[in-house]
Coordinates of N, CA and C in Angstrom, one line a residue:
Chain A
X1 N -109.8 81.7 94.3 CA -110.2 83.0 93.7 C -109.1 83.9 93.6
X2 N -109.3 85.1 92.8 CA -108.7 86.2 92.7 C -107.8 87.0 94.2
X3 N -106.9 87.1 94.3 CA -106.5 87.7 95.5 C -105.5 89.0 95.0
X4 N -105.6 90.3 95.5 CA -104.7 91.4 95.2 C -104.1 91.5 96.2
X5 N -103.0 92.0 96.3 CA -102.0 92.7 97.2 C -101.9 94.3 97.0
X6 N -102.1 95.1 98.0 CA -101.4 96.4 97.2 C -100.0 96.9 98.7
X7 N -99.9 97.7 98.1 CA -98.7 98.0 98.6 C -98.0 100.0 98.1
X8 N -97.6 100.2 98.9 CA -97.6 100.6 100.8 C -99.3 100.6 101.1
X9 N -99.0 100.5 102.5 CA -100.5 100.8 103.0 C -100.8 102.3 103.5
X10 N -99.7 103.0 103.7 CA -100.0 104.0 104.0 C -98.7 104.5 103.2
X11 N -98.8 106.4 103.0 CA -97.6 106.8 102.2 C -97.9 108.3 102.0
X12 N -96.8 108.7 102.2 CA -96.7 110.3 102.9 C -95.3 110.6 101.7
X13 N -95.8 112.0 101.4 CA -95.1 112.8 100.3 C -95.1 114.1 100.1
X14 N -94.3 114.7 99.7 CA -94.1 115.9 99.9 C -95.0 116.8 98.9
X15 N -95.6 117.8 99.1 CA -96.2 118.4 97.5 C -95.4 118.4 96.3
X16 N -95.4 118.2 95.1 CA -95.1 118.1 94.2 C -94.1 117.3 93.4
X17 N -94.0 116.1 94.6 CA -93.6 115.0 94.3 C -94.4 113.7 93.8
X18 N -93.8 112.5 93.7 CA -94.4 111.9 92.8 C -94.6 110.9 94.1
X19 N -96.4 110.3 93.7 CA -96.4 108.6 94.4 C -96.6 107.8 93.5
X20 N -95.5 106.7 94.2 CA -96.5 105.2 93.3 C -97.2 104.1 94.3
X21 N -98.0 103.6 93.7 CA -98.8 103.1 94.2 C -98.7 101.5 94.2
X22 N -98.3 99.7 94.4 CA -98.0 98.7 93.6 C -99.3 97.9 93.6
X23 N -99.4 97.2 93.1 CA -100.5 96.2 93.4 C -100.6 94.7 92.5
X24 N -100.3 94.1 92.9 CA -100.6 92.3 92.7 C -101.4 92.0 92.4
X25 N -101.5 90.8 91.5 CA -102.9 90.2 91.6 C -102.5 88.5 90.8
X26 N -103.6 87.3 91.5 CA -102.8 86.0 91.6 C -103.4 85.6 89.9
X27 N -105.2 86.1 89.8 CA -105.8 84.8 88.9 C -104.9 85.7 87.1
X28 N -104.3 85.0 86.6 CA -104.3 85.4 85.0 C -105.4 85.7 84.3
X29 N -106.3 85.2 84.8 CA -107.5 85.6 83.8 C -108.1 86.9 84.0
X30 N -107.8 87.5 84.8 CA -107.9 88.9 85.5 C -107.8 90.0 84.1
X31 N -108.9 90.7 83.5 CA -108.5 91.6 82.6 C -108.7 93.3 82.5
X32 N -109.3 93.5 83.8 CA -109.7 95.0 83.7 C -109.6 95.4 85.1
X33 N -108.1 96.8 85.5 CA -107.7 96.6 86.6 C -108.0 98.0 86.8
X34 N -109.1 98.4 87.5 CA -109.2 100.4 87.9 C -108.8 100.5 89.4
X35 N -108.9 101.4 89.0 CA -108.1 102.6 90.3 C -109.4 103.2 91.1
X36 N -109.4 103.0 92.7 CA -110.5 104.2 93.3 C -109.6 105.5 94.1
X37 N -110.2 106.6 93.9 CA -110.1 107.1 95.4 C -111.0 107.5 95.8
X38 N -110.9 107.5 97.5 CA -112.2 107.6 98.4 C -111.8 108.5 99.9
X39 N -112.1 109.7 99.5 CA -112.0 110.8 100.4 C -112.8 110.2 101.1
X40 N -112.4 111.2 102.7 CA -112.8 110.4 103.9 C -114.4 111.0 104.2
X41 N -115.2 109.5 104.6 CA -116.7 110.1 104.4 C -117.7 110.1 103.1
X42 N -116.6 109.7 102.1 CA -117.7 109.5 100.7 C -117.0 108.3 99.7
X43 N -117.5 108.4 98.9 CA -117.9 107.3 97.9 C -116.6 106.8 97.0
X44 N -116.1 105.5 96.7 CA -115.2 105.7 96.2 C -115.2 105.6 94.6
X45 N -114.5 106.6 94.1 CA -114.7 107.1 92.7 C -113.7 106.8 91.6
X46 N -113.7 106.5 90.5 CA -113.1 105.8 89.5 C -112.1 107.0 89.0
X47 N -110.7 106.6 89.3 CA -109.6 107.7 88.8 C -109.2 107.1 86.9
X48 N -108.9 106.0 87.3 CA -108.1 105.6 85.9 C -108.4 104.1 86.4
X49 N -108.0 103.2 84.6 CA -108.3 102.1 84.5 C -107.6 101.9 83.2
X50 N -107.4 100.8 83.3 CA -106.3 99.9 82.6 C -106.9 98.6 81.9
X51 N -107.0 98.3 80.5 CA -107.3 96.5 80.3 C -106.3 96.0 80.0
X52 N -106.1 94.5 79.7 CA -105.2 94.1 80.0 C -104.3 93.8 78.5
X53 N -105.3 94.2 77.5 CA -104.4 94.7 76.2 C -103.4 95.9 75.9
X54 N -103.3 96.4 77.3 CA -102.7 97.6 77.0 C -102.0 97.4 78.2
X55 N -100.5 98.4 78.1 CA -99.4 98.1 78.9 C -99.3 99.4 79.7
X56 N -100.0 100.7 79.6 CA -100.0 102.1 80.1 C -100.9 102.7 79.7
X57 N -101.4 103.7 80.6 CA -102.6 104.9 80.0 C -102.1 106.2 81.2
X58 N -102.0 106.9 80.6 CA -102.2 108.2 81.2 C -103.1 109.4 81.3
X59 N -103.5 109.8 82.2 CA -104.6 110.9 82.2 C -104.0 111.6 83.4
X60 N -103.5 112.9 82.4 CA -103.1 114.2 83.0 C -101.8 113.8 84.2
X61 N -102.2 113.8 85.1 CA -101.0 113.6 86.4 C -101.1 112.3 87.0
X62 N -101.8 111.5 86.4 CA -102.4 110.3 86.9 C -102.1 109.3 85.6
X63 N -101.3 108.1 86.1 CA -101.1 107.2 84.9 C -100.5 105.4 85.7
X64 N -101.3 104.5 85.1 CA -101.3 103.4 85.2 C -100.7 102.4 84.5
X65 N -99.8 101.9 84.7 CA -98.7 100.5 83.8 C -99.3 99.3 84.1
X66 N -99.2 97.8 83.3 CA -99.7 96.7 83.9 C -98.7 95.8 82.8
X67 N -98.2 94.8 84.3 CA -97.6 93.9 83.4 C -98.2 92.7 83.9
X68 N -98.5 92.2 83.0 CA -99.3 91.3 82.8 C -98.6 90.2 82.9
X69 N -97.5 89.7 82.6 CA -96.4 88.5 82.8 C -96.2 88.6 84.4
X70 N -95.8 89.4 85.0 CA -95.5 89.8 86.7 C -96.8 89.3 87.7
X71 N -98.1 90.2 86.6 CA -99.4 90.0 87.1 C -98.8 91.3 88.3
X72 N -98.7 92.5 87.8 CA -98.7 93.8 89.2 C -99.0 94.8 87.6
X73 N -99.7 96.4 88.4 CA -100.0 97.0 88.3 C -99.6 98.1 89.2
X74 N -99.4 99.4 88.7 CA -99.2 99.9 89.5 C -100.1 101.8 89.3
X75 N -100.6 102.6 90.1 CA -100.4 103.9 89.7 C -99.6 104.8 90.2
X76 N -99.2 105.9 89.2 CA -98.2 106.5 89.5 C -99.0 108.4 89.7
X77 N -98.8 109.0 90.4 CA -99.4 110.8 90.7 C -98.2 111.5 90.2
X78 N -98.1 111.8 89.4 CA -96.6 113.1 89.6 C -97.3 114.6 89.9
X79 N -96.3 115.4 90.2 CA -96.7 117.1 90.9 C -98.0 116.7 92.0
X80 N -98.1 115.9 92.8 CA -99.0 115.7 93.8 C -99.3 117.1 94.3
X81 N -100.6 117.4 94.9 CA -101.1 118.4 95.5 C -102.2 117.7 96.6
X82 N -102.1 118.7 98.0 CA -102.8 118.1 99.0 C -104.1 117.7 98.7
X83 N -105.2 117.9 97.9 CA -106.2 117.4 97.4 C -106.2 115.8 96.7
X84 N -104.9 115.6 96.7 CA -104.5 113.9 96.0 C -105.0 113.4 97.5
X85 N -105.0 114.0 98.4 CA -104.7 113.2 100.1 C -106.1 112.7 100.3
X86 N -105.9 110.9 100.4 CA -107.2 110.1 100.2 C -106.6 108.7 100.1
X87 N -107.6 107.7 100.1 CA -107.0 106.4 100.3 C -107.1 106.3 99.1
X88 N -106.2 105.3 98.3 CA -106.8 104.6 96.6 C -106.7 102.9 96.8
X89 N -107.2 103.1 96.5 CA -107.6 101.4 96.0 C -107.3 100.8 94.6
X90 N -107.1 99.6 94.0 CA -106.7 99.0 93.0 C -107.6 97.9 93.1
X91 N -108.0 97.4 92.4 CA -108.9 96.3 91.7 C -108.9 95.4 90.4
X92 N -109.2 94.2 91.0 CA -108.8 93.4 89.3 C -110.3 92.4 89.4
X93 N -110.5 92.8 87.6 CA -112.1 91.8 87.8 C -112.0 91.0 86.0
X94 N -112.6 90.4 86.3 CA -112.5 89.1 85.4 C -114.1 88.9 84.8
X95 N -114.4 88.3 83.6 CA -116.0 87.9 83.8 C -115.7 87.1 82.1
X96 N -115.8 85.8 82.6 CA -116.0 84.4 81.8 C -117.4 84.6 81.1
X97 N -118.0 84.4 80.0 CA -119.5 84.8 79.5 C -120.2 85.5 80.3
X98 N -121.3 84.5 81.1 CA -121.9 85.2 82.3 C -121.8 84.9 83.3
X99 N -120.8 84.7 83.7 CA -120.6 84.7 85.5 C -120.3 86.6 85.9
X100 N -120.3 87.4 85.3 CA -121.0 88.3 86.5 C -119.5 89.7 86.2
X101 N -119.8 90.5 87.5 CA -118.9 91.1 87.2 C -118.4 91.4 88.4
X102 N -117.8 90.5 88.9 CA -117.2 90.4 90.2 C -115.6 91.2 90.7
X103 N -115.3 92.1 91.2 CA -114.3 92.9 91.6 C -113.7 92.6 92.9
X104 N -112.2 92.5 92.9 CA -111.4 92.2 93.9 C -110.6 93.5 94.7
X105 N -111.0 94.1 95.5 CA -110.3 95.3 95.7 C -109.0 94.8 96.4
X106 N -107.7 95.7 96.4 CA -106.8 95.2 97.4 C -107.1 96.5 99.0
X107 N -105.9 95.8 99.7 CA -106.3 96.6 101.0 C -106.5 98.3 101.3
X108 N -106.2 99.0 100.3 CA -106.1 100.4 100.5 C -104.5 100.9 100.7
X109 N -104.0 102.3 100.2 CA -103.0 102.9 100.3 C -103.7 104.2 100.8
X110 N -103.1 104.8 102.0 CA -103.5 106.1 102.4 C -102.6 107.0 102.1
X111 N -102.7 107.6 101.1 CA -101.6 108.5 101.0 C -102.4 110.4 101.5
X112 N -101.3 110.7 101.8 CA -100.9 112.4 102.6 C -99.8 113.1 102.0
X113 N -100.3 114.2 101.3 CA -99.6 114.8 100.6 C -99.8 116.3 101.4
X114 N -98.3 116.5 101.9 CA -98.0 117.5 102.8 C -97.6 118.9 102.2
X115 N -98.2 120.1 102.1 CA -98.3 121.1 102.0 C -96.7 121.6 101.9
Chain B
X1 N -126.7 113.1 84.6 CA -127.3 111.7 85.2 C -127.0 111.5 86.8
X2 N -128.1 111.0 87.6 CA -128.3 111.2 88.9 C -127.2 109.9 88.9
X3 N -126.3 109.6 90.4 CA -125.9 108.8 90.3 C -126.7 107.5 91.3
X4 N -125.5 106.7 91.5 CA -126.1 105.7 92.9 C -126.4 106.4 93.7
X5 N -127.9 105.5 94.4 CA -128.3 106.5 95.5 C -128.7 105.2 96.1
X6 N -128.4 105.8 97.5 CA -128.2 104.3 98.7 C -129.1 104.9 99.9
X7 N -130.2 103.6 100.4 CA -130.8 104.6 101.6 C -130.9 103.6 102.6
X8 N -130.9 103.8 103.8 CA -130.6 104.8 104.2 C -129.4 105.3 104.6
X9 N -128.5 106.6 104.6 CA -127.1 106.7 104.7 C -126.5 106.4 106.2
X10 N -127.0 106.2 107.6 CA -127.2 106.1 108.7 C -128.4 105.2 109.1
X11 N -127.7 104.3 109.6 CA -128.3 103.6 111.0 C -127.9 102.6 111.8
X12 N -128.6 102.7 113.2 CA -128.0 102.0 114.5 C -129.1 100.9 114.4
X13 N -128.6 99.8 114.6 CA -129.6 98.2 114.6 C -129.0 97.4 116.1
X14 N -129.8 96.8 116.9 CA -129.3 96.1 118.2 C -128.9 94.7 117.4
X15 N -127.6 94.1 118.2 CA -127.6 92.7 117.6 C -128.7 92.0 117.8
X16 N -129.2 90.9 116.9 CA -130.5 90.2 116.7 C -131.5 91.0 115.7
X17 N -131.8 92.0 115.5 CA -131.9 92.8 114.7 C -131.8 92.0 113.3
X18 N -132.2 92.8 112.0 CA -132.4 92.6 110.9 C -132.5 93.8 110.3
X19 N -131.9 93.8 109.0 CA -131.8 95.5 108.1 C -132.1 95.0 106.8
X20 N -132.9 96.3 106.4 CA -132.7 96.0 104.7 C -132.3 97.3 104.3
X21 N -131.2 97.5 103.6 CA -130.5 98.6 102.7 C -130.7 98.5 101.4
X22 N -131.4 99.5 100.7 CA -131.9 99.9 99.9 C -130.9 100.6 98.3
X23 N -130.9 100.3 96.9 CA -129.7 100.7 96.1 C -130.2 101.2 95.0
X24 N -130.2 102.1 94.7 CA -130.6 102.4 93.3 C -129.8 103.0 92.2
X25 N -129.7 102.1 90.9 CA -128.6 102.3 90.4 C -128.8 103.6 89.3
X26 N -127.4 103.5 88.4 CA -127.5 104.7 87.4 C -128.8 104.7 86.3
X27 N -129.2 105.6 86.0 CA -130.3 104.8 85.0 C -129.8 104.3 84.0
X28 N -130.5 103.2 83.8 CA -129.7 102.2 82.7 C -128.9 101.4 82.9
X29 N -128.5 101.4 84.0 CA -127.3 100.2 85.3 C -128.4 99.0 84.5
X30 N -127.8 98.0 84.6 CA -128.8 96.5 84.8 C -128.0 95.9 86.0
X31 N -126.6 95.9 86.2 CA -125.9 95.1 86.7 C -126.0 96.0 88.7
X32 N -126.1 95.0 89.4 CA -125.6 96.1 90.8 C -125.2 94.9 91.4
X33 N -124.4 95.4 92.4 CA -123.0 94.5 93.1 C -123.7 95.3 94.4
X34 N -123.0 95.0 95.8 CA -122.8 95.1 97.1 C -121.7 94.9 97.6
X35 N -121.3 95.5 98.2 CA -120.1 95.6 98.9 C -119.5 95.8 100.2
X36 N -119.3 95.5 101.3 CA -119.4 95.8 103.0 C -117.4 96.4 102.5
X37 N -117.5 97.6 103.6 CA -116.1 98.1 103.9 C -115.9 98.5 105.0
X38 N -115.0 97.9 105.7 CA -114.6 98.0 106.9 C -112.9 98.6 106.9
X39 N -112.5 98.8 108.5 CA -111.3 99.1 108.2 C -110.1 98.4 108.3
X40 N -110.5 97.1 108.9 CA -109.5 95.9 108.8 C -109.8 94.8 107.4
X41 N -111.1 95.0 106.8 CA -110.7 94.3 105.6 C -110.9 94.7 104.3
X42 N -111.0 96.0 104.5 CA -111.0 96.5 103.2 C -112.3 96.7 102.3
X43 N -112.6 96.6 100.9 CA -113.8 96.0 100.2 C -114.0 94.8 100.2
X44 N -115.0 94.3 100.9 CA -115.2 92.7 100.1 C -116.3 92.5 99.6
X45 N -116.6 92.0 98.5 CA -118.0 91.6 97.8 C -119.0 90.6 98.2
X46 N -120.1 91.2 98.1 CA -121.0 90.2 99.2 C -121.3 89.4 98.1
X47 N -122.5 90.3 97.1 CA -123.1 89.6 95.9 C -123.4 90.4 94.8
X48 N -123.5 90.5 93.6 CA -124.2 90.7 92.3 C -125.4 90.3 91.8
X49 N -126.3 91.2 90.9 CA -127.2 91.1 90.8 C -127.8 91.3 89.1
X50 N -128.1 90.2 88.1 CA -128.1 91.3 86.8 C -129.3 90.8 86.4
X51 N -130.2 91.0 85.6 CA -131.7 91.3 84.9 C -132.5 90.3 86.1
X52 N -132.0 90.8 87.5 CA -133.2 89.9 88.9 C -132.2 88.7 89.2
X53 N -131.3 88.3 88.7 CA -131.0 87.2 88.8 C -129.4 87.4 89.7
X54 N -129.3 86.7 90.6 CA -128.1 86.8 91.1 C -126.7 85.8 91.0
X55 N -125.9 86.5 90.3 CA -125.2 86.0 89.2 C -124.0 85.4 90.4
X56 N -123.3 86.2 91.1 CA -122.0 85.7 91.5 C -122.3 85.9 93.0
X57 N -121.8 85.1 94.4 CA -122.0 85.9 95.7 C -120.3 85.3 96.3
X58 N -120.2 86.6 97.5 CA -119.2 86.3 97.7 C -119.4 85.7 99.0
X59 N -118.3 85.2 99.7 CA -117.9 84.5 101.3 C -118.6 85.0 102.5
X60 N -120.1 85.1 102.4 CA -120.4 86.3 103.4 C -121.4 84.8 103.9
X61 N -121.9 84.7 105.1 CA -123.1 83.4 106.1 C -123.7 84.3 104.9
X62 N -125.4 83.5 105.1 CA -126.3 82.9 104.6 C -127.2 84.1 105.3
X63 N -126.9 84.8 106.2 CA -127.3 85.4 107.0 C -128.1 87.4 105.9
X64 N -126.8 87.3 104.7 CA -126.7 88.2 104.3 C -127.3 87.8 102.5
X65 N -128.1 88.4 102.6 CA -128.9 88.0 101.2 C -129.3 89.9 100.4
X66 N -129.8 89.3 99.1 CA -130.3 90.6 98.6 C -131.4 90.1 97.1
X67 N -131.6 91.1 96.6 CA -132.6 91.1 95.2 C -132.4 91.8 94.3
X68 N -133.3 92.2 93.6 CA -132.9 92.9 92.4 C -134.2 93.1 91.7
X69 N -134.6 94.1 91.6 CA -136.3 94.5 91.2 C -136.3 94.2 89.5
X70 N -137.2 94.1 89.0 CA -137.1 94.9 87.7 C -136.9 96.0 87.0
X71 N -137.2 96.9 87.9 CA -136.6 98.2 87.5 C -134.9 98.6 87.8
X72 N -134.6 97.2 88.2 CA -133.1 96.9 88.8 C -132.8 98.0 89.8
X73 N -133.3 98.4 90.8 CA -133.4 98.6 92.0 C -133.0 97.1 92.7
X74 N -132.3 97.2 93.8 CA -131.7 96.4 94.5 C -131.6 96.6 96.2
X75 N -131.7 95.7 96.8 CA -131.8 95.9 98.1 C -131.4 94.3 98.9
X76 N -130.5 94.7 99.9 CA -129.9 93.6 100.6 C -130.3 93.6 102.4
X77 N -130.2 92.5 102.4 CA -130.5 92.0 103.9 C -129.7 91.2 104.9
X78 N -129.4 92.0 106.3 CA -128.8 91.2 106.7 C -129.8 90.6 108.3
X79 N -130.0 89.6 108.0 CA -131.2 89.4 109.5 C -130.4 88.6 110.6
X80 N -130.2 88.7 111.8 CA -129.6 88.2 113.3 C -128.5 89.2 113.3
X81 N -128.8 90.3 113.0 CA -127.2 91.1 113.5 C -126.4 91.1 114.2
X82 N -125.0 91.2 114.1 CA -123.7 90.9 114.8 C -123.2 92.0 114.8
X83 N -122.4 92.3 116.1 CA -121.9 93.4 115.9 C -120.4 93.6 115.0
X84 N -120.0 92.5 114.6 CA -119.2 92.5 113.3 C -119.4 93.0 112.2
X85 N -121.2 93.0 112.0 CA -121.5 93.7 110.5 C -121.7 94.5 110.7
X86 N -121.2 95.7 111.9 CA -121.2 97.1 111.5 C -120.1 97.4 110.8
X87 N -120.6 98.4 109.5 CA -119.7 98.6 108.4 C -120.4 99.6 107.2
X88 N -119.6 100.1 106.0 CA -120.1 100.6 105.5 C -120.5 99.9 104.3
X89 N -122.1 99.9 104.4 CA -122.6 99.4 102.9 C -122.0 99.6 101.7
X90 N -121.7 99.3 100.6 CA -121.5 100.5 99.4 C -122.4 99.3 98.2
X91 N -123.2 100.1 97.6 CA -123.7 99.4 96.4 C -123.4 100.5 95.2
X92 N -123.0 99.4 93.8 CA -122.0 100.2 92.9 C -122.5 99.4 92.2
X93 N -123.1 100.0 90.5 CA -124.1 99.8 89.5 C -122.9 100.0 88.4
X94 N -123.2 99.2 87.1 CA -122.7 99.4 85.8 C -123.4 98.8 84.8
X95 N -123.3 99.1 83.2 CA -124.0 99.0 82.2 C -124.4 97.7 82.0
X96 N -123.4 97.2 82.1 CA -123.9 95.6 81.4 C -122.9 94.7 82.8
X97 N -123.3 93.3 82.5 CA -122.4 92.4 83.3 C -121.1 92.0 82.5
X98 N -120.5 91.4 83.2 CA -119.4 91.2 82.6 C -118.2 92.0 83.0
X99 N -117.0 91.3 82.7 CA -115.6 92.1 82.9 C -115.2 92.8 82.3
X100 N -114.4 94.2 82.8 CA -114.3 95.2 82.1 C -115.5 96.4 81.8
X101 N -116.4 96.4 82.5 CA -117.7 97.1 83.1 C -117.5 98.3 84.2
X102 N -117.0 99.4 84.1 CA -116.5 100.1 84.7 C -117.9 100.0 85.9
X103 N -117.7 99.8 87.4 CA -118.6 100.2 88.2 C -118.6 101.4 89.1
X104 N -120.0 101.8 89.4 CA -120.1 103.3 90.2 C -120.6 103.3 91.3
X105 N -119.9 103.6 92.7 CA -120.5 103.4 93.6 C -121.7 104.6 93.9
X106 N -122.1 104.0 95.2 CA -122.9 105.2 95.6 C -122.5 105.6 97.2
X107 N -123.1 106.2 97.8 CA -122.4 106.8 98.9 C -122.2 106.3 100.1
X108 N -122.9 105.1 100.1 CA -123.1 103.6 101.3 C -123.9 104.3 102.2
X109 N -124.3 102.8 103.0 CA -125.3 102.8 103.9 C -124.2 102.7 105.1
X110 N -124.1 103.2 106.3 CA -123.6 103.0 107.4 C -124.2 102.2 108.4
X111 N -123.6 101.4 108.8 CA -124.5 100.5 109.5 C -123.9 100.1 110.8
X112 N -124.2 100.8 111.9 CA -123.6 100.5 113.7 C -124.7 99.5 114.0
X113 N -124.1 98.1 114.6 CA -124.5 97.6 115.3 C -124.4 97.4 116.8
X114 N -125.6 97.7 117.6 CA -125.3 97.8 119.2 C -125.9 96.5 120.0

C-alpha cells in the first residue's frame, strides 16, 4: 500500500518567516495530495490541495508544488503569523474505478510560529 | 451547510466494553470514511463507506466494524475494548467516491478507555 513520509516533525519559526513543509509518498498511482491543519482540540481542516496534473497552486500565503517523478510534495507558508501555529498534515489518495476513496495521511509537522 | 457532526464528542468505556460512534455527513456526502488518531500514529484509516456498501477497510482486528444507513449516516463499532483504542475518532464525508474527492472531517469522538 501507499506509504507517506512527512518531514520535520516538529518546526519552530520566527513570525514572518517562511515554513516548508516535505512529504513523500511510495504508490505512483497516487493523484490528489491535500493539506490539513488541525488546531489543538478540533477538527482537521482542508488548507490547499494539489492533483497530480499540476506541478503548483497557490492560495494567498499558502502554496503547494508536487513532483511527481521524485513522488514528494511539499507546502510552503511565507509571512507566517502565530495563528499558522498547528499541526499540518499531507495526504496522498488514489481511487482505481471503484475501489473507494481511501487517504494516506503522513505523521504530522507541528509547527510554532513565535511572536 | 451544516458540516460533519460526530456523536458522541466524549466518552469513557471500561476494557471489554463495546462503543458505537455515531457520523453524520455533509448533506449530500454519499461517501464517509473513519479514521482513529492517536499521537504515536498519526491518522490511520479504519474503513469507507459509499451508497451502504463498504468499499475499502483499513489494518484495524475484526474487532472494529461500521455501516452506513441510507440516508448515509454512518456509525462504527468497536466491541472488547482495549485500552489501546483510546483515541480520537474522526469521521470525514465527501461528494462522490473516488480519488480526488476532497474530504471533510468532523470534530471526532474521543474515546478513553479504562
Amino acid at each position: 500500500g501507499e506509504n507517506v513520509e512527512q518531514h520535520p516533525s516538529t518546526l519552530s519559526v520566527q513570525e514572518g518567516d517562511s515554513a516548508v513543509i516535505k512529504c513523500t509518498y511510495s504508490d505512483s498511482a497516487s493523484n490528489y495530495f491535500p493539506w490539513y491543519k488541525q488546531e489543538l482540540g478540533k477538527r482537521p481542516q482542508l488548507i490547499i490541495d494539489i492533483r497530480s496534473n499540476v506541478g503548483e497552486k497557490k492560495d494567498q500565503r499558502i502554496a503547494v508544488t508536487l513532483n511527481k517523478t521524485a513522488k514528494h510534495f511539499s507546502l510552503h507558508i511565507t509571512e507566517t503569523q502565530p495563528e499558522d501555529s498547528a499541526v499540518y498534515f499531507c495526504a496522498a489518495s488514489r481511487g482505481i474505478g471503484n475501489t473507494g476513496n481511501q487517504f494516506y495521511f503522513g505523521t504530522g509537522t507541528s509547527l510554532t510560529v513565535i511572536p | 451547510k451544516a458540516g460533519v457532526t460526530q456523536t458522541p464528542r466524549y466518552l469513557i468505556k471500561t476494557r471489554g466494553q463495546q462503543v458505537t460512534l455515531s457520523c453524520s455527513p455533509i448533506s449530500g456526502h454519499r461517501s464517509v470514511s473513519w479514521y482513529q488518531q492517536t499521537p504515536g500514529q498519526g491518522l490511520q484509516f479504519l474503513f469507507e463507506y459509499f451508497s451502504e456498501t463498504q468499499r475499502n477497510k483499513g489494518n484495524f482486528p475484526g474487532r472494529f466494524s461500521g455501516r452506513q444507513f441510507s440516508n448515509s449516516r454512518s456509525e462504527m463499532n468497536v466491541s472488547t475494548l482495549e485500552l489501546g483504542d483510546s483515541a480520537l475518532y474522526l469521521c470525514a464525508s465527501s461528494l462522490e467516491q473516488g480519488s480526488g474527492n476532497t474530504i471533510y472531517f468532523g470534530e471526532g469522538s474521543w474515546l478513553t478507555v479504562v
